[in-house]
Short mmCIF file of C-alpha atoms and ligand atoms in Angstrom, two decimals:
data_model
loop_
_atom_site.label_atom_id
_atom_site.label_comp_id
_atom_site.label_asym_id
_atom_site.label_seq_id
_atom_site.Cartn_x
_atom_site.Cartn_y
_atom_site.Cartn_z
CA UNK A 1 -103.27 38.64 41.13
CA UNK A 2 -104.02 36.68 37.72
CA UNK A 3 -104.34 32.89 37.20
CA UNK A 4 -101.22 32.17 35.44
CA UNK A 5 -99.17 30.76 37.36
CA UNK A 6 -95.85 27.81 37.69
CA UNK A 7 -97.12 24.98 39.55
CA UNK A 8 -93.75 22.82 39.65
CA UNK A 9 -91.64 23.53 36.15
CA UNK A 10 -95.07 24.21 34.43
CA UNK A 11 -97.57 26.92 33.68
CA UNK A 12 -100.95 26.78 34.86
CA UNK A 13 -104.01 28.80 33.78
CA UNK A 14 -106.21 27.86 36.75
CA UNK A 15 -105.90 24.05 37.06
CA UNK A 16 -105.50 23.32 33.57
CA UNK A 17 -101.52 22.99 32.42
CA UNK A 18 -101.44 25.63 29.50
CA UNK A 19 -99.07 23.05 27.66
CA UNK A 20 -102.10 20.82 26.97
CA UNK A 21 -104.48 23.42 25.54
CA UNK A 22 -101.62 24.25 22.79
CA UNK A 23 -100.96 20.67 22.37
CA UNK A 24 -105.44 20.35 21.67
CA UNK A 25 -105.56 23.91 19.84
CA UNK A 26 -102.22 24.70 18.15
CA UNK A 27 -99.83 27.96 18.23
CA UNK A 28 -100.70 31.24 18.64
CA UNK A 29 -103.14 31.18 21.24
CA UNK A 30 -104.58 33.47 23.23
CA UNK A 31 -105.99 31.96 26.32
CA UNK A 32 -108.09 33.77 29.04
CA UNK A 33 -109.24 33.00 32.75
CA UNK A 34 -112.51 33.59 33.82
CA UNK A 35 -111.69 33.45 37.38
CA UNK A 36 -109.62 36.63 36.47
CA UNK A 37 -112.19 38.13 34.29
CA UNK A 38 -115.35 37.65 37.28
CA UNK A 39 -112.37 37.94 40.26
CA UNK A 40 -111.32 41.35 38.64
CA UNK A 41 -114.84 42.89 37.91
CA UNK A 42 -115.84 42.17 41.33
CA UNK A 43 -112.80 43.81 43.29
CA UNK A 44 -113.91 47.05 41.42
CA UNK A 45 -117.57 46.74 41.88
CA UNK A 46 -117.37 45.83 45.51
CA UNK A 47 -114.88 48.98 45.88
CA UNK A 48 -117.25 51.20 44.39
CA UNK A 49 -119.99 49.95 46.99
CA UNK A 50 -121.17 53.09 48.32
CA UNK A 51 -121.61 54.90 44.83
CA UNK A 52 -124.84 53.72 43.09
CA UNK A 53 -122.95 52.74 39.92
CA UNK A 54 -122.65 50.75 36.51
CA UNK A 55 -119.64 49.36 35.30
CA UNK A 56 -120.02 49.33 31.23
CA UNK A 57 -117.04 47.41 29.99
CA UNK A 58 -115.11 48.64 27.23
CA UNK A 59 -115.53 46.20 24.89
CA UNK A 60 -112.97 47.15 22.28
CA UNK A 61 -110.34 45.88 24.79
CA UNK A 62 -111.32 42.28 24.32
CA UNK A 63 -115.07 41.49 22.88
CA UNK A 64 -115.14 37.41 22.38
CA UNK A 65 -118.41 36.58 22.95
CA UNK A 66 -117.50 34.07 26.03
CA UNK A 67 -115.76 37.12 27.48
CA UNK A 68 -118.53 39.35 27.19
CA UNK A 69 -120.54 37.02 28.24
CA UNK A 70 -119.17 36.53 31.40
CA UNK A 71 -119.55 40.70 32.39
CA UNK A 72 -123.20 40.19 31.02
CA UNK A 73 -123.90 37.37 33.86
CA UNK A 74 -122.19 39.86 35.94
CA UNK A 75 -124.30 42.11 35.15
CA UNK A 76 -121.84 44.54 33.51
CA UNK A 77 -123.33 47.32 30.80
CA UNK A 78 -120.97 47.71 27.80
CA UNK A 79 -119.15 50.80 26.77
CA UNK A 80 -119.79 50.80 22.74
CA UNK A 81 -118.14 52.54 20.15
CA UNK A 82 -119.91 50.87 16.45
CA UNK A 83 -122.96 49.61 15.55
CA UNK A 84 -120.64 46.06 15.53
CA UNK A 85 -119.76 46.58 19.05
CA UNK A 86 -123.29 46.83 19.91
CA UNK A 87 -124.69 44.05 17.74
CA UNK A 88 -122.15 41.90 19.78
CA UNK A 89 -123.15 42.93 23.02
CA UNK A 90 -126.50 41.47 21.58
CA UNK A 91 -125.20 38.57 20.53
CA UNK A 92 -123.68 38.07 24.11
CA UNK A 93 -126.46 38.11 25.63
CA UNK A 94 -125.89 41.56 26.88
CA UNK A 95 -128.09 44.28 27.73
CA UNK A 96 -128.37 47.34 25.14
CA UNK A 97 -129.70 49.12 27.68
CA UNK A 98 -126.80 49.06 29.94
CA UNK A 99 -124.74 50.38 27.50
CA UNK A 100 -123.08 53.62 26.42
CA UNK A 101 -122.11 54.62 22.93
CA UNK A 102 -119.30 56.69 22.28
CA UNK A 103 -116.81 57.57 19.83
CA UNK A 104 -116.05 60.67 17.16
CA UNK A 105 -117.29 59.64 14.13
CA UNK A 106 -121.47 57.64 14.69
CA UNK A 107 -122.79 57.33 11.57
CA UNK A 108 -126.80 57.94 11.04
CA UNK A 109 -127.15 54.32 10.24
CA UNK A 110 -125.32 53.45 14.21
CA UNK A 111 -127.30 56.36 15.70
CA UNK A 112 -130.69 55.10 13.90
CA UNK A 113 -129.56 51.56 15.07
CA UNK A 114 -128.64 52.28 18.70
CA UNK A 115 -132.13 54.11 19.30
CA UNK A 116 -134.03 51.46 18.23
CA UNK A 117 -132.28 49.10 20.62
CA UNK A 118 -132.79 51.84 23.36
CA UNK A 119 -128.97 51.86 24.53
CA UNK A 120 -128.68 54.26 27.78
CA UNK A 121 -127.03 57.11 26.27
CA UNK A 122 -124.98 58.70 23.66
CA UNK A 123 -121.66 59.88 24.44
CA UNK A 124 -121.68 63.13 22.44
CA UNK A 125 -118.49 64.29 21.04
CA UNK A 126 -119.18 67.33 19.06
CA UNK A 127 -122.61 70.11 18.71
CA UNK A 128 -122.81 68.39 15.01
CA UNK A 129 -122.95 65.14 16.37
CA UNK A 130 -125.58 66.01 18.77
CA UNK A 131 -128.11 67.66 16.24
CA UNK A 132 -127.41 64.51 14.12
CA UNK A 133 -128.78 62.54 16.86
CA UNK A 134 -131.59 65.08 17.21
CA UNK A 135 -132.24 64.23 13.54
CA UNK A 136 -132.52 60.68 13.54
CA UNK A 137 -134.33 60.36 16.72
CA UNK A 138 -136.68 62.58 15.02
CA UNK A 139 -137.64 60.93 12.31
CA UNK A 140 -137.76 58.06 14.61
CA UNK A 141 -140.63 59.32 16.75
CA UNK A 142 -138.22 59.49 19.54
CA UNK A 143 -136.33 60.92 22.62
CA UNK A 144 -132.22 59.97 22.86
CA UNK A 145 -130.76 60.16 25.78
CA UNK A 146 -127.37 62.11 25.29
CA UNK A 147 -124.19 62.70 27.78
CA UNK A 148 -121.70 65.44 26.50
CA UNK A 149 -118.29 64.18 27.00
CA UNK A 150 -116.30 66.84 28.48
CA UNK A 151 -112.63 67.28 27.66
CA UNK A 152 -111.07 68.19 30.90
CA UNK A 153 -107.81 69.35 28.99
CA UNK A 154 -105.87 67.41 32.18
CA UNK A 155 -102.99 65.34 31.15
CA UNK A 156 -103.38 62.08 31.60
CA UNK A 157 -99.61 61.35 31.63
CA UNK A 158 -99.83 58.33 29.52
CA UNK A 159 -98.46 57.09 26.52
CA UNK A 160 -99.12 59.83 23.76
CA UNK A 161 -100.77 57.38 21.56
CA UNK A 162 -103.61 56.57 24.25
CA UNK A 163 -104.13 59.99 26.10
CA UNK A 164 -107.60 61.67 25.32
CA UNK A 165 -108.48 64.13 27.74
CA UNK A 166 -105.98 67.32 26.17
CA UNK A 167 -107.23 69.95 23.88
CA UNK A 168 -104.50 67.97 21.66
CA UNK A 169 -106.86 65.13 20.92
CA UNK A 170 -110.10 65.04 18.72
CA UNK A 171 -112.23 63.54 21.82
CA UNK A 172 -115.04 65.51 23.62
CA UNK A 173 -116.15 68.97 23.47
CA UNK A 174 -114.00 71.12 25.24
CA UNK A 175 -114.30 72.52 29.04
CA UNK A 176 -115.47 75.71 28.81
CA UNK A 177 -117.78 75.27 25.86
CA UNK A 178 -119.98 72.65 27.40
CA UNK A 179 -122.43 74.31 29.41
CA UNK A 180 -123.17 76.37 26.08
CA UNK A 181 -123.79 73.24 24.15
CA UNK A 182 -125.90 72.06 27.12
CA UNK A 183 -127.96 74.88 26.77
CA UNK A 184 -128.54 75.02 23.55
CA UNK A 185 -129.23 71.08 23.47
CA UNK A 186 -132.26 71.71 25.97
CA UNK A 187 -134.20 73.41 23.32
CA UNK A 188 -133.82 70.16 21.17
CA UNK A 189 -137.13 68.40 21.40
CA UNK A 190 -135.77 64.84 20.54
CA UNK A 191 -132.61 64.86 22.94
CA UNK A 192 -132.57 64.34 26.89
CA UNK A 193 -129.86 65.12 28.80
CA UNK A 194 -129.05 62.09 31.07
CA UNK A 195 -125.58 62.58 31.92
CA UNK A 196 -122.05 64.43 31.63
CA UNK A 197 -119.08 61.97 30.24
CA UNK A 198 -115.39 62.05 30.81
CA UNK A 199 -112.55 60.11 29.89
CA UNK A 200 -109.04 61.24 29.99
CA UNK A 201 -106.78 58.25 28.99
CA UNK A 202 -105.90 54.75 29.33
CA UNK A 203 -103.22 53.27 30.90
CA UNK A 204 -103.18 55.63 33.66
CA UNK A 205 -100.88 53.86 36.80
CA UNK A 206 -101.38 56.74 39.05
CA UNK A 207 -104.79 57.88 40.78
CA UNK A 208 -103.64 61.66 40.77
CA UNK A 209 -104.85 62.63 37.07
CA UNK A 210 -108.56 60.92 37.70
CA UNK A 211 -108.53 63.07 41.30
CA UNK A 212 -107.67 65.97 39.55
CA UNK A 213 -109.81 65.59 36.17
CA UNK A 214 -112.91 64.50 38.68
CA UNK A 215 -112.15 67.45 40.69
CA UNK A 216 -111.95 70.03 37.85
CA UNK A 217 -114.94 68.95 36.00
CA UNK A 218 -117.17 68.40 39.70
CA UNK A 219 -118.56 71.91 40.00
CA UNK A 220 -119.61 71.99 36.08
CA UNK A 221 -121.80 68.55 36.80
CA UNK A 222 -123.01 69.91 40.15
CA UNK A 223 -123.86 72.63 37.92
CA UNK A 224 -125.73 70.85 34.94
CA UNK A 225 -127.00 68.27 37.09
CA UNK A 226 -129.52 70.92 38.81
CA UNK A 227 -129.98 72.64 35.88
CA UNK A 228 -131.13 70.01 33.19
CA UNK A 229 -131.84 66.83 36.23
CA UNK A 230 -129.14 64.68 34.99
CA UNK A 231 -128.87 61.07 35.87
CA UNK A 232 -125.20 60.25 35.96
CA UNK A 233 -122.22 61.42 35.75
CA UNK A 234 -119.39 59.05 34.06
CA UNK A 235 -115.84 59.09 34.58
CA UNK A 236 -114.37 56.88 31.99
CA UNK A 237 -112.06 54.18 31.55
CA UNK A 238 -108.24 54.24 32.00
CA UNK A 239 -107.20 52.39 35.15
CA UNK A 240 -103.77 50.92 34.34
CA UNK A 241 -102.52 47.64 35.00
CA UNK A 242 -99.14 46.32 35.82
CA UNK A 243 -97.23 44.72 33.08
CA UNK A 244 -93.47 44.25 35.14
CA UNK A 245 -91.95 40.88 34.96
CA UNK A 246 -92.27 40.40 39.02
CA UNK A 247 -96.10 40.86 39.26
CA UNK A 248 -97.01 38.82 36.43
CA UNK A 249 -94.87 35.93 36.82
CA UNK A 250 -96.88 35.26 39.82
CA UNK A 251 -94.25 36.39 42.40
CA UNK A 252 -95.94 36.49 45.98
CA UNK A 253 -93.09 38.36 47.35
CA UNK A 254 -93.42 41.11 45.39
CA UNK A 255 -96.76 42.46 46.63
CA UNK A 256 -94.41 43.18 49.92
CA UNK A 257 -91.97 45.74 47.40
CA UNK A 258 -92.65 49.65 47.46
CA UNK A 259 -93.47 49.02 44.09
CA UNK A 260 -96.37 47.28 45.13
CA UNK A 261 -97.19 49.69 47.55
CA UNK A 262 -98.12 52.15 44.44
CA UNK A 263 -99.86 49.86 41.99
CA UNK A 264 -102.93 51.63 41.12
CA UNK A 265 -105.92 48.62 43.14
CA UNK A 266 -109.46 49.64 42.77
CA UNK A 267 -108.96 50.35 46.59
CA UNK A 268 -106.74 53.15 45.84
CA UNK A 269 -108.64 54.53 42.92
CA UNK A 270 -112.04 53.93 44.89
CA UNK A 271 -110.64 55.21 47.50
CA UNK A 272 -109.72 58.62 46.08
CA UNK A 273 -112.50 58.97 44.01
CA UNK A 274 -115.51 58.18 46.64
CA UNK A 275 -115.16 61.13 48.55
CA UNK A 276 -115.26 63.01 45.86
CA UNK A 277 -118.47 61.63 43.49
CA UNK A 278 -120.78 60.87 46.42
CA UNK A 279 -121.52 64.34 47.24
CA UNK A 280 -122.82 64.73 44.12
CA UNK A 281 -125.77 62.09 44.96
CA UNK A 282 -125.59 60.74 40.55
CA UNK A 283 -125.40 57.82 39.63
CA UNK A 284 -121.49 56.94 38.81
CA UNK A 285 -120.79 54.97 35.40
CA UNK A 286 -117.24 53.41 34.74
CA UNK A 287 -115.98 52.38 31.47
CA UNK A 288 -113.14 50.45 32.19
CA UNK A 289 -111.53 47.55 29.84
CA UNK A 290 -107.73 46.97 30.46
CA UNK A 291 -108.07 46.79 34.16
CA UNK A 292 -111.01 44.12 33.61
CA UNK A 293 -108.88 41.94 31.07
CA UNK A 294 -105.41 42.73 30.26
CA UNK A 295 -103.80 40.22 33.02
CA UNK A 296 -107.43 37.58 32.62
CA UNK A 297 -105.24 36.70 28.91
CA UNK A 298 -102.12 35.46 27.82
CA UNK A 299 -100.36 34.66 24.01
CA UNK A 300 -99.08 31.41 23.62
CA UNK A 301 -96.21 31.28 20.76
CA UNK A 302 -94.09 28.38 19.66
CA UNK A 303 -90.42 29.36 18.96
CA UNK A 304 -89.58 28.53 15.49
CA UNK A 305 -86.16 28.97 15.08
CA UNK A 306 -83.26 30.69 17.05
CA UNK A 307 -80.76 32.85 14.75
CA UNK A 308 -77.40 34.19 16.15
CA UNK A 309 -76.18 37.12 14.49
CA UNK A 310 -72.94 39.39 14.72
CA UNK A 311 -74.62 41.42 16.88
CA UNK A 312 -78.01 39.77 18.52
CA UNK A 313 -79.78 36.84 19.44
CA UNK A 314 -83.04 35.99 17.46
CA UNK A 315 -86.10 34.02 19.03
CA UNK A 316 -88.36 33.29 15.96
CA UNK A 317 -91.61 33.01 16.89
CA UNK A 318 -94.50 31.66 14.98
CA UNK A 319 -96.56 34.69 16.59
CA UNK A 320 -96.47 38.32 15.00
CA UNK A 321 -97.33 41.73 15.00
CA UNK A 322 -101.01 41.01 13.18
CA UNK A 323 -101.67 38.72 16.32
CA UNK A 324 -100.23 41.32 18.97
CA UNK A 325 -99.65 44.93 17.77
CA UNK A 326 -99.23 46.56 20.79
CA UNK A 327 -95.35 46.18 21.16
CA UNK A 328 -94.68 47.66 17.52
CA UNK A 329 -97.32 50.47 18.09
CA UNK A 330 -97.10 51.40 21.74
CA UNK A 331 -93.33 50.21 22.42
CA UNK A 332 -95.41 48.23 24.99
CA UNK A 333 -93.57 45.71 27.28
CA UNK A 334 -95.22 42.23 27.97
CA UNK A 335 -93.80 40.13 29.98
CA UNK A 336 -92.24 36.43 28.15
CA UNK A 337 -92.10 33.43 29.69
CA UNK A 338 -91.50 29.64 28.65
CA UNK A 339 -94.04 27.17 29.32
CA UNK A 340 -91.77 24.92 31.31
CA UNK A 341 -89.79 26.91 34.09
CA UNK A 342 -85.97 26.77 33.10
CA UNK A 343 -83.20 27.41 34.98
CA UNK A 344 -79.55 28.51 34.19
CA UNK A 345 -78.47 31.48 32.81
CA UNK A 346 -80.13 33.80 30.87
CA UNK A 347 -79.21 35.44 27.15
CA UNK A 348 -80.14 38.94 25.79
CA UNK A 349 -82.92 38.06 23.12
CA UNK A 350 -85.37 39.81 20.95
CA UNK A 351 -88.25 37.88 20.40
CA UNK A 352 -89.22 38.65 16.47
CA UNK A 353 -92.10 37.10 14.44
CA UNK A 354 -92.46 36.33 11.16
CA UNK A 355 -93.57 39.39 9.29
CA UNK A 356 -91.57 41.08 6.84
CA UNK A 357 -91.32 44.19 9.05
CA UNK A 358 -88.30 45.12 11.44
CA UNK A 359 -91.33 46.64 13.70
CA UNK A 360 -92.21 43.00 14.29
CA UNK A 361 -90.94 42.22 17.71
CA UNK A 362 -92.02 41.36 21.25
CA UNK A 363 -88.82 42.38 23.07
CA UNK A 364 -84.98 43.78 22.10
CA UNK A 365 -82.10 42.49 24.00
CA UNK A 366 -84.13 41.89 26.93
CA UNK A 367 -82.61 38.92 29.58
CA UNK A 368 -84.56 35.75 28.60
CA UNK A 369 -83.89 32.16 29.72
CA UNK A 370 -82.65 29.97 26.45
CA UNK A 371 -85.40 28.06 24.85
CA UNK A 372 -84.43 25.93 21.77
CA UNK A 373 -87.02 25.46 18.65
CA UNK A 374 -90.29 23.91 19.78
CA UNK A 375 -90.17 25.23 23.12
CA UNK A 376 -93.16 27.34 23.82
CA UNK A 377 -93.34 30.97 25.69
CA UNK A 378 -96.08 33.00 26.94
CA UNK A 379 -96.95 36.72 26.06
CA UNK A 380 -98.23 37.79 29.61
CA UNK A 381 -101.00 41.09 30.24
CA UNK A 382 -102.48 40.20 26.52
CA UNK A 383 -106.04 39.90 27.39
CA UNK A 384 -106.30 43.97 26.52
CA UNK A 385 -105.85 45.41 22.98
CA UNK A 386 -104.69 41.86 21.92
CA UNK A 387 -106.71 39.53 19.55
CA UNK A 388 -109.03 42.86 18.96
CA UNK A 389 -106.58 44.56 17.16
CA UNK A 390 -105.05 41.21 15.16
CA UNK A 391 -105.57 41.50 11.37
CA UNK A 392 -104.82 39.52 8.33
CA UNK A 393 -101.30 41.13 7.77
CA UNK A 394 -99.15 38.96 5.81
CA UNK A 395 -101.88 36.41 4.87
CA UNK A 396 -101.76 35.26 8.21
CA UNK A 397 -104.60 33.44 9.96
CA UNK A 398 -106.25 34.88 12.89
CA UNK A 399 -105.22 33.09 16.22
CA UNK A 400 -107.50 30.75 18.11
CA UNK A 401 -108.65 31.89 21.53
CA UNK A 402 -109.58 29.58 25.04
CA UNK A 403 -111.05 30.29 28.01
CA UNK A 404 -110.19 28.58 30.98
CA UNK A 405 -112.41 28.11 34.32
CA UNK A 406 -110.76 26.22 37.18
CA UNK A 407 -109.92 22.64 35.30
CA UNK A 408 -112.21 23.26 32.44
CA UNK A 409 -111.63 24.75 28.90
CA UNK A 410 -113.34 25.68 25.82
CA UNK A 411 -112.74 26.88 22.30
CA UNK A 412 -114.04 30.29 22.23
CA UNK A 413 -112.78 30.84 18.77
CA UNK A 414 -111.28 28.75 16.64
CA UNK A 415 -108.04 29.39 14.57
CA UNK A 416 -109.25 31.43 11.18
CA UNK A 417 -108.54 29.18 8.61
CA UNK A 418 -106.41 30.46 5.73
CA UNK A 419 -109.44 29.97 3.18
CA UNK A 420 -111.51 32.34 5.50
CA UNK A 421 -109.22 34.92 4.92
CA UNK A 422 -109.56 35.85 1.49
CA UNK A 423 -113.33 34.03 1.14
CA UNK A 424 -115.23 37.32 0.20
CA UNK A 425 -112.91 38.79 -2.04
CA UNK A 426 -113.96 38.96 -5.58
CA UNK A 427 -112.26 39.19 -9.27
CA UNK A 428 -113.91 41.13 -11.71
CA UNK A 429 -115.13 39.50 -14.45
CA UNK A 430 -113.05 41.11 -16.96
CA UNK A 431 -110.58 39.16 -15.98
N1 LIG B 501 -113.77 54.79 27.51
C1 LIG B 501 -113.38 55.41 26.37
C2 LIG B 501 -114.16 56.51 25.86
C3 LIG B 501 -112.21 54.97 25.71
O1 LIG B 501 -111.82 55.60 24.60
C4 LIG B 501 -111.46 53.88 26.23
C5 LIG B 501 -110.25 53.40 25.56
C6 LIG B 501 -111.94 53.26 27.40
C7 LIG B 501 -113.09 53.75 28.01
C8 LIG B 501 -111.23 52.10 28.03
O2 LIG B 501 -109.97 52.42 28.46
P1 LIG B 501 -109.15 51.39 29.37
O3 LIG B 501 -109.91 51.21 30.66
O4 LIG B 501 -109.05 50.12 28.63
O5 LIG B 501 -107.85 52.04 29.56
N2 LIG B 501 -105.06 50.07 22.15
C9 LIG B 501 -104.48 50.79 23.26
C10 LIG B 501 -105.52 51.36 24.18
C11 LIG B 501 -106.53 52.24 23.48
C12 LIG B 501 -107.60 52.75 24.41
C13 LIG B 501 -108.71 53.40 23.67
N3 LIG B 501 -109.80 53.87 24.47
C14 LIG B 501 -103.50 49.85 23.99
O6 LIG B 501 -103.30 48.73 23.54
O7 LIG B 501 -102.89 50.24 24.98
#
């Protein structure tokens, strides 16, 4: 269970009242726990025990430096998918060679780069891809190690936007073509095959579609394991996370529901997985990112103005779809909450921002409590796919972010001043 929590009428990140960081660091603000973040990646490590494994975070779900740095001390790898991500991993402190690098579309310039840092492995998406790497590494003076990632064509059941693992998507090299592609890699002289790489989705809630993806894919790695001595076998990201009002308003009762009873726990997914991968005697890598930080985060947004229509009830917010996409993209639900607890009756709302879009929204007619302008309310689960994916829509500033450790806090970013945002733009001289 995450950090945020009502201790009397307020919330709480930890021991510090989240009132008084917004008060310190202004509105929006994402704020993040590191209790969560350390609590989180421990609960999967310890359930994956048995396996000799590496967690690589998936950094594009939330790469602040501070957060980062907190896997690093754990001593998390990284799951990379630019030359940025890995520079950052760097610049956290991390360990390049704990970390994978993935992704469609690696330039020679990211391929060149990642060698030189000696990152673990490639995640190879295509045959061109892989004699590109062959290339570089080449005229390098050196050996990459390469995983194929394997489409399992297994439906992930997730939202269309963030399934991978269907001959639908552009991601991996497809089933029954990849023990081709590893034989033909073999003869490359400047490519070692380490591994075999899967990922089928994100956002999964269920453990069925890993069981069946691992299962389906098994006898190929038992295969190519004895065949070209591979290292590890990885299984991806994807593990969902609950978003549902109950859960992440901090409800203790609601672990006791049946609903409960099927969250997707690293216990469960551990637990169906274990029997499966140990056989195999490889070493096991993970990529998760949501299920590390989605609930470790929260946006804070001041409402701005409340505007009654014909028809609906507008809460204004000074937050937006540049600061948190994923409800206009995904049709995502997050959970909103005032700062101070209020009581009463509630009013259907839709919580809008700013931007000239009607896509900008947080919720539509959903059952909120009624806040008046000034009052504050909290964006729950926004710790994944939240200030990664914020841009400069609209003019608007990036948001500041926090992280909170029992009764301390820090600044982890500061708000983007409006200067910043147009600072390297140039007009030509002609004018
Ligand atoms: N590994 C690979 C190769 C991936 O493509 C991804 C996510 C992950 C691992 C981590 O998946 P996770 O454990 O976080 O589910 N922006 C979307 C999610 C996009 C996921 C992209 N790939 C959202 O806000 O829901």
């Amino acid at each position: 269970m995450h950090d945020f929590r009502y201790v009397g009428k307020k919330l709480f990140c930890g021991r510090v009242a989240v009132e008084s960081l917004v008060k310190k660091h202004g509105s929006p603000l994402y704020i993040y726990s590191q209790h969560t973040l350390t609590d989180h990646f421990q609960k999967l490590d310890h359930a994956l025990a048995p396996l000799d494994h590496l967690i690589c975070f998936a950094m594009k779900a939330n790469s602040n430096l501070a957060v980062m740095r907190t896997f690093a001390n754990l001593g998390s790898g990284f799951d990379v998918v630019s030359e940025g991500e890995l520079r950052r991993v760097i610049a956290a402190g991390g360990d390049p060679r704990k970390c994978v690098f993935a992704g469609v579309g690696k330039t020679e310039l990211e391929i060149e780069f990642a060698l030189r840092k000696g990152i673990y492995c490639f995640n190879v998406e295509s045959e061109p891809e892989l004699l590109r790497i062959n290339r570089v590494a080449a005229r390098l003076k050196k050996v990459a190690p390469v995983a194929v990632r394997v489409n399992p064509n297994v439906d992930a059941g997730t939202h269309a936007k963030i399934t991978t693992g269907t001959y639908e998507n552009k991601f991996g090299i497809a089933f029954e073509q990849v023990e081709g592609v590893y034989a033909r890699a073999a003869k490359l002289k400047n490519i070692r095959l380490r591994g075999l790489q899967m990922h089928i989705g994100s956002q999964l809630t269920e453990v069925r579609p890993f069981a069946l993806a691992v299962k389906k894919v098994l006898p190929l790695v038992q295969k190519l394991a004895a065949k070209h001595h591979l290292e590890f076998f990885s299984i991806g990201g994807g593990i969902g996370i609950v978003y549902q009002p109950a859960l992440a308003s901090g409800d203790a009762a609601w672990w006791k529901t049946s609903a409960a009873k099927k969250i997707l726990t690293p216990q469960t997914y551990a637990a169906a997985l274990l029997p499966l991968l140990r056989p195999l005697g490889l070493k096991i890598l993970l990529e998760p990112g949501r299920f590390l930080v989605g609930n470790a985060g929260i946006l804070v947004t001041r409402v701005e103005y409340l505007k009654r229509t014909g028809r609906k009830n507008f809460v204004i917010v000074d937050a937006a779809m540049n600061d948190l996409i994923r409800p206009a993209f995904y049709d995502s639900y997050h959970e909103i909450i005032p700062l101070t607890k209020k009581g009463g009756a509630t009013i259907s709302s839709d919580v809008v921002g700013p931007i000239c879009e009607s896509g900008d929204y947080f919720c539509k007619d959903r059952p909120l409590p009624k806040v008046g302008e000034g009052d504050h309310l909290a964006l729950l689960s926004a710790g994944a796919y939240g200030f990664v994916m914020a841009s400069n829509y609209n003019s608007r500033g990036l948001a500041a972010e926090v992280l909170v450790n029992g009764n301390k806090s820090a600044l982890v970013r500061p708000r983007q001043g409006l200067e910043e945002i147009w600072q390297s733009e140039r007009v030509p001289g002609w004018m």
